[in-house]
PDB file of C-alpha atoms in Angstrom:
ATOM      1  CA  UNK A   1      30.489  22.049   4.205  1.00 47.00           C
ATOM      2  CA  UNK A   2      29.363  19.629   6.734  1.00 47.00           C
ATOM      3  CA  UNK A   3      25.844  18.127   6.853  1.00 66.00           C
ATOM      4  CA  UNK A   4      24.242  16.804  10.016  1.00 72.00           C
ATOM      5  CA  UNK A   5      23.512  13.089   9.663  1.00 86.00           C
ATOM      6  CA  UNK A   6      19.835  12.002   9.421  1.00 92.00           C
ATOM      7  CA  UNK A   7      18.492  10.379  12.582  1.00 94.00           C
ATOM      8  CA  UNK A   8      18.371   6.647  12.509  1.00 96.00           C
ATOM      9  CA  UNK A   9      15.041   5.164  11.422  1.00 97.00           C
ATOM     10  CA  UNK A  10      13.039   3.572  14.249  1.00 97.00           C
ATOM     11  CA  UNK A  11      11.148   0.273  13.739  1.00 98.00           C
ATOM     12  CA  UNK A  12       8.864  -1.612  16.115  1.00 98.00           C
ATOM     13  CA  UNK A  13       6.207  -4.216  16.204  1.00 97.00           C
ATOM     14  CA  UNK A  14       2.562  -3.620  17.234  1.00 97.00           C
ATOM     15  CA  UNK A  15      -0.015  -6.314  18.194  1.00 95.00           C
ATOM     16  CA  UNK A  16      -3.633  -5.965  19.253  1.00 91.00           C
ATOM     17  CA  UNK A  17      -3.045  -8.269  22.200  1.00 88.00           C
ATOM     18  CA  UNK A  18      -2.834  -5.178  24.302  1.00 85.00           C
ATOM     19  CA  UNK A  19      -5.935  -3.019  24.386  1.00 88.00           C
ATOM     20  CA  UNK A  20      -3.695   0.089  24.637  1.00 93.00           C
ATOM     21  CA  UNK A  21      -1.477  -0.912  21.688  1.00 95.00           C
ATOM     22  CA  UNK A  22      -2.738   1.766  19.287  1.00 95.00           C
ATOM     23  CA  UNK A  23      -2.294   4.606  21.837  1.00 96.00           C
ATOM     24  CA  UNK A  24       1.211   3.286  22.739  1.00 96.00           C
ATOM     25  CA  UNK A  25       2.242   3.097  19.054  1.00 97.00           C
ATOM     26  CA  UNK A  26       0.978   6.556  18.332  1.00 96.00           C
ATOM     27  CA  UNK A  27       2.822   7.926  21.461  1.00 97.00           C
ATOM     28  CA  UNK A  28       6.018   6.168  20.430  1.00 97.00           C
ATOM     29  CA  UNK A  29       6.042   7.715  16.943  1.00 97.00           C
ATOM     30  CA  UNK A  30       5.308  11.149  18.432  1.00 96.00           C
ATOM     31  CA  UNK A  31       8.138  10.775  21.011  1.00 96.00           C
ATOM     32  CA  UNK A  32      10.636   9.608  18.412  1.00 96.00           C
ATOM     33  CA  UNK A  33       9.871  12.574  16.226  1.00 96.00           C
ATOM     34  CA  UNK A  34       9.924  15.062  19.146  1.00 94.00           C
ATOM     35  CA  UNK A  35      13.405  13.617  20.150  1.00 95.00           C
ATOM     36  CA  UNK A  36      14.695  14.265  16.551  1.00 95.00           C
ATOM     37  CA  UNK A  37      13.828  18.023  17.089  1.00 92.00           C
ATOM     38  CA  UNK A  38      12.485  18.323  13.559  1.00 92.00           C
ATOM     39  CA  UNK A  39      11.184  21.619  12.064  1.00 89.00           C
ATOM     40  CA  UNK A  40       7.546  20.552  12.546  1.00 90.00           C
ATOM     41  CA  UNK A  41       4.788  22.708  14.024  1.00 91.00           C
ATOM     42  CA  UNK A  42       2.320  21.538  16.643  1.00 91.00           C
ATOM     43  CA  UNK A  43      -0.196  21.200  13.826  1.00 91.00           C
ATOM     44  CA  UNK A  44       2.094  18.970  11.817  1.00 93.00           C
ATOM     45  CA  UNK A  45       2.771  16.831  14.978  1.00 93.00           C
ATOM     46  CA  UNK A  46      -0.975  16.588  15.531  1.00 93.00           C
ATOM     47  CA  UNK A  47      -1.485  15.479  11.944  1.00 94.00           C
ATOM     48  CA  UNK A  48       1.337  12.966  12.285  1.00 96.00           C
ATOM     49  CA  UNK A  49      -0.366  11.429  15.344  1.00 96.00           C
ATOM     50  CA  UNK A  50      -3.727  11.264  13.701  1.00 94.00           C
ATOM     51  CA  UNK A  51      -2.409   9.688  10.436  1.00 96.00           C
ATOM     52  CA  UNK A  52      -0.346   7.208  12.526  1.00 97.00           C
ATOM     53  CA  UNK A  53      -3.458   6.146  14.485  1.00 95.00           C
ATOM     54  CA  UNK A  54      -5.568   5.637  11.359  1.00 94.00           C
ATOM     55  CA  UNK A  55      -2.975   3.636   9.422  1.00 95.00           C
ATOM     56  CA  UNK A  56      -2.100   1.360  12.390  1.00 96.00           C
ATOM     57  CA  UNK A  57      -5.732   0.889  13.324  1.00 93.00           C
ATOM     58  CA  UNK A  58      -6.456  -0.194   9.796  1.00 92.00           C
ATOM     59  CA  UNK A  59      -3.591  -2.676   9.881  1.00 93.00           C
ATOM     60  CA  UNK A  60      -4.618  -4.113  13.199  1.00 93.00           C
ATOM     61  CA  UNK A  61      -8.345  -4.332  12.243  1.00 90.00           C
ATOM     62  CA  UNK A  62      -7.975  -5.637   8.633  1.00 86.00           C
ATOM     63  CA  UNK A  63      -4.789  -7.753   8.891  1.00 83.00           C
ATOM     64  CA  UNK A  64      -3.831 -10.384  11.339  1.00 84.00           C
ATOM     65  CA  UNK A  65      -3.875  -8.212  14.433  1.00 91.00           C
ATOM     66  CA  UNK A  66      -0.252  -7.217  14.081  1.00 94.00           C
ATOM     67  CA  UNK A  67       1.916  -4.814  12.053  1.00 96.00           C
ATOM     68  CA  UNK A  68       5.377  -3.379  11.860  1.00 97.00           C
ATOM     69  CA  UNK A  69       5.997   0.412  11.956  1.00 98.00           C
ATOM     70  CA  UNK A  70       8.979   2.169  10.536  1.00 98.00           C
ATOM     71  CA  UNK A  71       9.484   5.910  11.046  1.00 98.00           C
ATOM     72  CA  UNK A  72      12.259   7.977   9.490  1.00 97.00           C
ATOM     73  CA  UNK A  73      13.225  11.572   8.532  1.00 96.00           C
ATOM     74  CA  UNK A  74      14.239  12.076   4.911  1.00 95.00           C
ATOM     75  CA  UNK A  75      15.692  15.454   5.520  1.00 93.00           C
ATOM     76  CA  UNK A  76      12.446  17.026   4.273  1.00 93.00           C
ATOM     77  CA  UNK A  77       9.683  15.100   5.791  1.00 95.00           C
ATOM     78  CA  UNK A  78       8.807  12.328   8.282  1.00 97.00           C
ATOM     79  CA  UNK A  79       7.643   9.124   6.678  1.00 98.00           C
ATOM     80  CA  UNK A  80       5.707   6.492   8.529  1.00 98.00           C
ATOM     81  CA  UNK A  81       5.444   3.026   6.954  1.00 98.00           C
ATOM     82  CA  UNK A  82       3.087   0.369   8.316  1.00 97.00           C
ATOM     83  CA  UNK A  83       3.628  -3.199   7.082  1.00 97.00           C
ATOM     84  CA  UNK A  84       1.096  -5.931   7.588  1.00 96.00           C
ATOM     85  CA  UNK A  85       0.435  -9.551   6.312  1.00 93.00           C
ATOM     86  CA  UNK A  86      -2.851  -8.828   4.609  1.00 92.00           C
ATOM     87  CA  UNK A  87      -3.266  -8.781   0.816  1.00 88.00           C
ATOM     88  CA  UNK A  88      -6.355  -6.677   1.289  1.00 87.00           C
ATOM     89  CA  UNK A  89      -5.736  -3.329  -0.442  1.00 85.00           C
ATOM     90  CA  UNK A  90      -6.269  -0.015   1.236  1.00 81.00           C
ATOM     91  CA  UNK A  91      -9.536   1.509  -0.084  1.00 71.00           C
ATOM     92  CA  UNK A  92     -10.554   5.038   1.008  1.00 63.00           C
ATOM     93  CA  UNK A  93     -14.344   5.265   0.684  1.00 59.00           C
ATOM     94  CA  UNK A  94     -17.201   7.689   1.235  1.00 55.00           C
ATOM     95  CA  UNK A  95     -19.271   7.016   4.332  1.00 51.00           C
ATOM     96  CA  UNK A  96     -22.464   8.371   5.743  1.00 49.00           C
ATOM     97  CA  UNK A  97     -21.981  11.342   7.953  1.00 54.00           C
ATOM     98  CA  UNK A  98     -23.406   9.379  10.844  1.00 49.00           C
ATOM     99  CA  UNK A  99     -20.979   6.426  10.369  1.00 43.00           C
ATOM    100  CA  UNK A 100     -18.661   5.848  13.379  1.00 48.00           C
ATOM    101  CA  UNK A 101     -15.748   4.639  11.210  1.00 48.00           C
ATOM    102  CA  UNK A 102     -14.445   4.383   7.652  1.00 50.00           C
ATOM    103  CA  UNK A 103     -12.938   7.802   7.230  1.00 62.00           C
ATOM    104  CA  UNK A 104      -9.332   6.963   8.216  1.00 80.00           C
ATOM    105  CA  UNK A 105      -7.646   6.813   4.811  1.00 87.00           C
ATOM    106  CA  UNK A 106      -9.608   9.840   3.620  1.00 85.00           C
ATOM    107  CA  UNK A 107      -8.248  11.773   6.675  1.00 87.00           C
ATOM    108  CA  UNK A 108      -4.742  10.539   5.887  1.00 92.00           C
ATOM    109  CA  UNK A 109      -5.119  11.599   2.248  1.00 89.00           C
ATOM    110  CA  UNK A 110      -6.244  15.015   3.431  1.00 88.00           C
ATOM    111  CA  UNK A 111      -3.625  15.657   6.100  1.00 91.00           C
ATOM    112  CA  UNK A 112      -0.485  13.922   4.722  1.00 94.00           C
ATOM    113  CA  UNK A 113       1.857  15.449   2.242  1.00 93.00           C
ATOM    114  CA  UNK A 114       1.639  12.165   0.425  1.00 94.00           C
ATOM    115  CA  UNK A 115       0.483   8.641   1.055  1.00 94.00           C
ATOM    116  CA  UNK A 116       0.219   5.363  -0.797  1.00 94.00           C
ATOM    117  CA  UNK A 117       0.892   1.686  -0.557  1.00 94.00           C
ATOM    118  CA  UNK A 118       3.081  -1.047  -2.101  1.00 95.00           C
ATOM    119  CA  UNK A 119       2.935  -4.779  -2.058  1.00 93.00           C
ATOM    120  CA  UNK A 120       5.441  -6.422   0.247  1.00 91.00           C
ATOM    121  CA  UNK A 121       5.724 -10.153   0.391  1.00 90.00           C
ATOM    122  CA  UNK A 122       2.336 -11.679   1.341  1.00 89.00           C
ATOM    123  CA  UNK A 123       1.136  -8.291   2.579  1.00 93.00           C
ATOM    124  CA  UNK A 124       1.707  -4.614   1.941  1.00 95.00           C
ATOM    125  CA  UNK A 125       3.225  -1.401   3.272  1.00 96.00           C
ATOM    126  CA  UNK A 126       0.987   1.573   3.676  1.00 96.00           C
ATOM    127  CA  UNK A 127       2.970   4.863   4.070  1.00 97.00           C
ATOM    128  CA  UNK A 128       2.460   8.572   4.549  1.00 97.00           C
ATOM    129  CA  UNK A 129       4.622  11.547   4.934  1.00 97.00           C
ATOM    130  CA  UNK A 130       4.273  14.740   6.995  1.00 96.00           C
ATOM    131  CA  UNK A 131       6.470  17.724   6.310  1.00 92.00           C
ATOM    132  CA  UNK A 132       6.841  21.276   7.682  1.00 86.00           C
ATOM    133  CA  UNK A 133       3.526  23.013   7.501  1.00 71.00           C
ATOM    134  CA  UNK A 134       2.080  23.852   4.167  1.00 57.00           C
ATOM    135  CA  UNK A 135       0.371  27.207   3.971  1.00 49.00           C
ATOM    136  CA  UNK A 136      -2.899  27.411   5.940  1.00 53.00           C
ATOM    137  CA  UNK A 137      -4.829  27.992   2.693  1.00 52.00           C
ATOM    138  CA  UNK A 138      -3.470  24.813   1.132  1.00 50.00           C
ATOM    139  CA  UNK A 139      -4.364  22.705   4.208  1.00 55.00           C
ATOM    140  CA  UNK A 140      -7.925  24.231   4.441  1.00 58.00           C
ATOM    141  CA  UNK A 141      -8.372  23.489   0.668  1.00 58.00           C
ATOM    142  CA  UNK A 142      -7.315  19.860   1.109  1.00 55.00           C
ATOM    143  CA  UNK A 143      -9.637  19.372   4.048  1.00 57.00           C
ATOM    144  CA  UNK A 144     -12.613  20.944   2.219  1.00 61.00           C
ATOM    145  CA  UNK A 145     -11.659  18.707  -0.770  1.00 58.00           C
ATOM    146  CA  UNK A 146     -12.127  15.698   1.496  1.00 52.00           C
ATOM    147  CA  UNK A 147     -15.836  16.038   1.194  1.00 52.00           C
ATOM    148  CA  UNK A 148     -15.677  15.772  -2.521  1.00 54.00           C
ATOM    149  CA  UNK A 149     -13.615  12.554  -2.766  1.00 50.00           C
ATOM    150  CA  UNK A 150     -15.008  10.032  -5.208  1.00 49.00           C
ATOM    151  CA  UNK A 151     -16.579   6.834  -3.862  1.00 43.00           C
ATOM    152  CA  UNK A 152     -14.119   4.652  -5.612  1.00 41.00           C
ATOM    153  CA  UNK A 153     -10.547   5.146  -6.481  1.00 38.00           C
ATOM    154  CA  UNK A 154      -8.729   3.314  -9.270  1.00 34.00           C
ATOM    155  CA  UNK A 155      -5.306   4.453  -8.174  1.00 36.00           C
ATOM    156  CA  UNK A 156      -3.245   3.198  -5.280  1.00 45.00           C
ATOM    157  CA  UNK A 157      -2.055   6.777  -4.580  1.00 48.00           C
ATOM    158  CA  UNK A 158      -4.665   9.362  -3.828  1.00 45.00           C
ATOM    159  CA  UNK A 159      -5.123  12.085  -6.408  1.00 41.00           C
ATOM    160  CA  UNK A 160      -2.690  15.006  -5.756  1.00 44.00           C
ATOM    161  CA  UNK A 161      -0.316  12.826  -3.642  1.00 49.00           C
ATOM    162  CA  UNK A 162       3.264  12.807  -4.452  1.00 46.00           C
ATOM    163  CA  UNK A 163       4.640   9.368  -5.149  1.00 46.00           C
ATOM    164  CA  UNK A 164       8.040   8.658  -3.755  1.00 45.00           C
ATOM    165  CA  UNK A 165      10.564   8.293  -6.586  1.00 42.00           C
ATOM    166  CA  UNK A 166      11.350   4.641  -5.816  1.00 40.00           C
ATOM    167  CA  UNK A 167       7.625   3.717  -5.959  1.00 41.00           C
ATOM    168  CA  UNK A 168       6.586   5.416  -9.193  1.00 39.00           C
ATOM    169  CA  UNK A 169       6.901   2.146 -11.277  1.00 38.00           C
ATOM    170  CA  UNK A 170       5.126   0.055  -8.574  1.00 37.00           C
ATOM    171  CA  UNK A 171       2.320   2.441  -8.007  1.00 37.00           C
ATOM    172  CA  UNK A 172       1.621   3.576 -11.588  1.00 33.00           C
TER     173      UNK A 172
END
């Protein structure tokens, strides 16, 4: 039995020196995934773009204005990793409904199959995965649960998220 090889991971650098950097990074991730011809629906691709935007935007805003993005297919899901040089930990929080920002990580937690972070050198890597669509009922339940997220989290992985096997010791 032969198995098709997994597509090679794609890595690239993003800086905020270009006002269009976030849009270009999101488009690059979407193009790479589309070229891989993965079994992802339009909804999953839309979720991938939104989560990519949120994680990269956080890195550019709260780190040194630059980050490194790595995208790969595990054979079951797409994983996006965003590495920055800031020791500031990701912290999803509740915000007023009128707030214009602050919902990014909560959106990632709601839309991604899993997400989390791990320390890396002087900074960290924030990651999330998107897989073939979950059932619509599960997705709706997760989004409705977004409104009930606690104001503080004591865990580096959002409740209900699956921790990649290699990170269980680091993120426990």
